[in-house]
Amino acid sequence: MGIKDLILNKGWAGRTIDRQDTIDRVNPIIMDLTGLMHFYEDAAARLGGTAAGEIHAALKTLRGDIGKLCETVFSAGGVAYSGTDIEPGSLKLSDSLFEELADRERAFCASIVEESEVEHQMRTRAILAVAGSNGATRLKMLRTLSGR
């Protein structure tokens, strides 16, 4: 948390990145989340039962995060990544699916932490913070499902 965050609380002063930078920085995050969504769907299909139910519940939130990030790109005048280049069922996990999902989720959370250092507009910062928090929640779910 920077000094501006402390002084201004939820307001902002100073320069933020421009619209094109916002598009260029948010689209890769959307790509990561879209890939994660496909990997979680693969895990749900392979696990079945109550584990699949928990994963599907987490996917609702993940899809919401993708939608909010897409709105951010659209409001900056860009075209958001749509995931149409990914064939359904083409992204598969290895046999150690919990570990692989956790590694991918940790990498996503790390990218959100890196992005928090960028001077985004306040709305974008808030959306990124929520997406990171939701990623941490999914990590907890994975630990529970894997029995760790």
Short mmCIF file of C-alpha atoms in Angstrom, two decimals:
data_model
loop_
_atom_site.label_atom_id
_atom_site.label_comp_id
_atom_site.label_asym_id
_atom_site.label_seq_id
_atom_site.Cartn_x
_atom_site.Cartn_y
_atom_site.Cartn_z
CA MET A 1 0.00 0.00 0.00
CA GLY A 2 1.50 3.28 -1.08
CA ILE A 3 1.39 6.62 0.64
CA LYS A 4 -1.31 7.86 -1.75
CA ASP A 5 -3.48 4.90 -0.73
CA LEU A 6 -3.05 5.77 2.94
CA ILE A 7 -3.70 9.49 2.55
CA LEU A 8 -6.49 9.41 0.02
CA ASN A 9 -8.14 6.20 1.19
CA LYS A 10 -10.27 5.22 -1.81
CA GLY A 11 -9.66 8.29 -3.96
CA TRP A 12 -6.72 8.81 -6.22
CA ALA A 13 -4.41 11.56 -7.30
CA GLY A 14 -1.64 11.60 -9.81
CA ARG A 15 -1.08 9.82 -13.06
CA THR A 16 -2.34 6.36 -13.90
CA ILE A 17 -1.44 4.22 -16.87
CA ASP A 18 -3.17 5.09 -20.12
CA ARG A 19 -5.95 3.16 -21.82
CA GLN A 20 -3.69 1.19 -24.17
CA ASP A 21 -1.46 0.13 -21.28
CA THR A 22 -4.55 -1.00 -19.40
CA ILE A 23 -5.63 -3.12 -22.36
CA ASP A 24 -2.12 -4.53 -22.79
CA ARG A 25 -1.82 -5.43 -19.11
CA VAL A 26 -5.33 -6.77 -18.44
CA ASN A 27 -5.73 -8.98 -21.52
CA PRO A 28 -2.96 -11.41 -20.45
CA ILE A 29 -4.70 -11.75 -17.08
CA ILE A 30 -7.93 -12.60 -18.88
CA MET A 31 -5.98 -15.19 -20.91
CA ASP A 32 -4.62 -16.74 -17.71
CA LEU A 33 -8.06 -16.91 -16.11
CA THR A 34 -9.59 -18.39 -19.25
CA GLY A 35 -6.94 -21.11 -19.29
CA LEU A 36 -7.52 -21.76 -15.59
CA MET A 37 -11.24 -22.08 -16.25
CA HIS A 38 -10.61 -24.81 -18.84
CA PHE A 39 -8.22 -26.64 -16.51
CA TYR A 40 -10.76 -26.51 -13.68
CA GLU A 41 -13.43 -27.87 -16.02
CA ASP A 42 -11.09 -30.75 -16.90
CA ALA A 43 -10.53 -31.43 -13.20
CA ALA A 44 -14.26 -31.38 -12.47
CA ALA A 45 -14.97 -33.82 -15.30
CA ARG A 46 -12.25 -36.19 -14.08
CA LEU A 47 -13.11 -36.01 -10.37
CA GLY A 48 -16.90 -36.05 -10.41
CA GLY A 49 -19.01 -36.17 -7.26
CA THR A 50 -18.87 -33.49 -4.59
CA ALA A 51 -15.43 -32.32 -5.75
CA ALA A 52 -16.91 -31.45 -9.12
CA GLY A 53 -19.70 -29.55 -7.38
CA GLU A 54 -17.21 -27.47 -5.41
CA ILE A 55 -15.18 -26.76 -8.53
CA HIS A 56 -18.28 -25.71 -10.47
CA ALA A 57 -19.23 -23.33 -7.65
CA ALA A 58 -15.75 -21.78 -7.80
CA LEU A 59 -16.03 -21.51 -11.59
CA LYS A 60 -19.02 -19.18 -11.25
CA THR A 61 -16.83 -16.69 -9.42
CA LEU A 62 -13.97 -17.20 -11.87
CA ARG A 63 -16.27 -16.47 -14.82
CA GLY A 64 -17.47 -13.34 -13.04
CA ASP A 65 -13.87 -12.19 -12.64
CA ILE A 66 -13.26 -12.77 -16.35
CA GLY A 67 -16.36 -10.72 -17.17
CA LYS A 68 -15.30 -7.82 -14.96
CA LEU A 69 -11.82 -7.78 -16.47
CA CYS A 70 -13.32 -7.89 -19.97
CA GLU A 71 -15.48 -4.89 -19.08
CA THR A 72 -12.32 -3.09 -18.02
CA VAL A 73 -10.73 -3.73 -21.41
CA PHE A 74 -13.91 -2.70 -23.22
CA SER A 75 -14.19 0.52 -21.22
CA ALA A 76 -10.59 1.32 -22.17
CA GLY A 77 -11.61 1.03 -25.83
CA GLY A 78 -10.02 -2.34 -26.47
CA VAL A 79 -11.06 -5.82 -27.50
CA ALA A 80 -10.92 -8.29 -24.65
CA TYR A 81 -9.47 -11.77 -25.07
CA SER A 82 -12.38 -14.12 -25.73
CA GLY A 83 -10.79 -17.56 -25.56
CA THR A 84 -12.22 -18.61 -28.92
CA ASP A 85 -8.80 -19.96 -29.90
CA ILE A 86 -9.12 -22.69 -27.24
CA GLU A 87 -11.02 -25.78 -28.30
CA PRO A 88 -13.28 -27.12 -25.54
CA GLY A 89 -11.51 -30.02 -23.86
CA SER A 90 -8.13 -29.21 -25.39
CA LEU A 91 -6.52 -28.06 -22.14
CA LYS A 92 -5.92 -31.12 -19.99
CA LEU A 93 -4.23 -31.58 -16.67
CA SER A 94 -1.61 -34.20 -15.92
CA ASP A 95 -2.25 -37.09 -13.53
CA SER A 96 -1.27 -34.91 -10.56
CA LEU A 97 -4.13 -32.54 -11.24
CA PHE A 98 -4.33 -30.93 -7.78
CA GLU A 99 -0.65 -30.00 -7.77
CA GLU A 100 -0.80 -28.68 -11.32
CA LEU A 101 -3.93 -26.64 -10.63
CA ALA A 102 -2.38 -25.25 -7.45
CA ASP A 103 0.80 -24.29 -9.33
CA ARG A 104 -1.23 -22.51 -12.01
CA GLU A 105 -3.36 -20.77 -9.39
CA ARG A 106 -0.26 -19.63 -7.46
CA ALA A 107 1.25 -18.26 -10.68
CA PHE A 108 -1.98 -16.35 -11.32
CA CYS A 109 -2.00 -14.91 -7.79
CA ALA A 110 1.66 -13.88 -8.18
CA SER A 111 0.83 -12.05 -11.41
CA ILE A 112 -1.93 -10.17 -9.61
CA VAL A 113 0.50 -9.14 -6.86
CA GLU A 114 2.92 -7.86 -9.53
CA GLU A 115 0.10 -5.98 -11.21
CA SER A 116 -0.82 -4.26 -7.93
CA GLU A 117 2.45 -2.31 -8.23
CA VAL A 118 1.24 -0.71 -11.48
CA GLU A 119 -0.59 2.64 -11.29
CA HIS A 120 -3.94 1.37 -12.60
CA GLN A 121 -7.13 3.36 -12.29
CA MET A 122 -8.90 2.73 -9.00
CA ARG A 123 -11.67 0.59 -10.49
CA THR A 124 -9.14 -1.64 -12.23
CA ARG A 125 -7.12 -1.92 -9.02
CA ALA A 126 -10.23 -3.00 -7.15
CA ILE A 127 -11.18 -5.61 -9.76
CA LEU A 128 -7.65 -7.01 -9.76
CA ALA A 129 -7.65 -7.17 -5.96
CA VAL A 130 -10.92 -9.11 -5.94
CA ALA A 131 -9.64 -11.47 -8.66
CA GLY A 132 -6.52 -12.12 -6.57
CA SER A 133 -8.59 -12.74 -3.46
CA ASN A 134 -10.80 -15.17 -5.38
CA GLY A 135 -7.65 -16.96 -6.59
CA ALA A 136 -6.53 -17.37 -2.98
CA THR A 137 -9.96 -18.80 -2.14
CA ARG A 138 -9.62 -21.31 -4.99
CA LEU A 139 -6.19 -22.30 -3.63
CA LYS A 140 -7.79 -23.05 -0.25
CA MET A 141 -10.46 -25.11 -2.01
CA LEU A 142 -7.74 -27.10 -3.82
CA ARG A 143 -5.94 -27.79 -0.53
CA THR A 144 -9.20 -29.02 0.98
CA LEU A 145 -10.04 -31.22 -2.00
CA SER A 146 -6.57 -32.73 -2.14
CA GLY A 147 -6.62 -33.47 1.60
CA ARG A 148 -3.64 -31.26 2.47
#
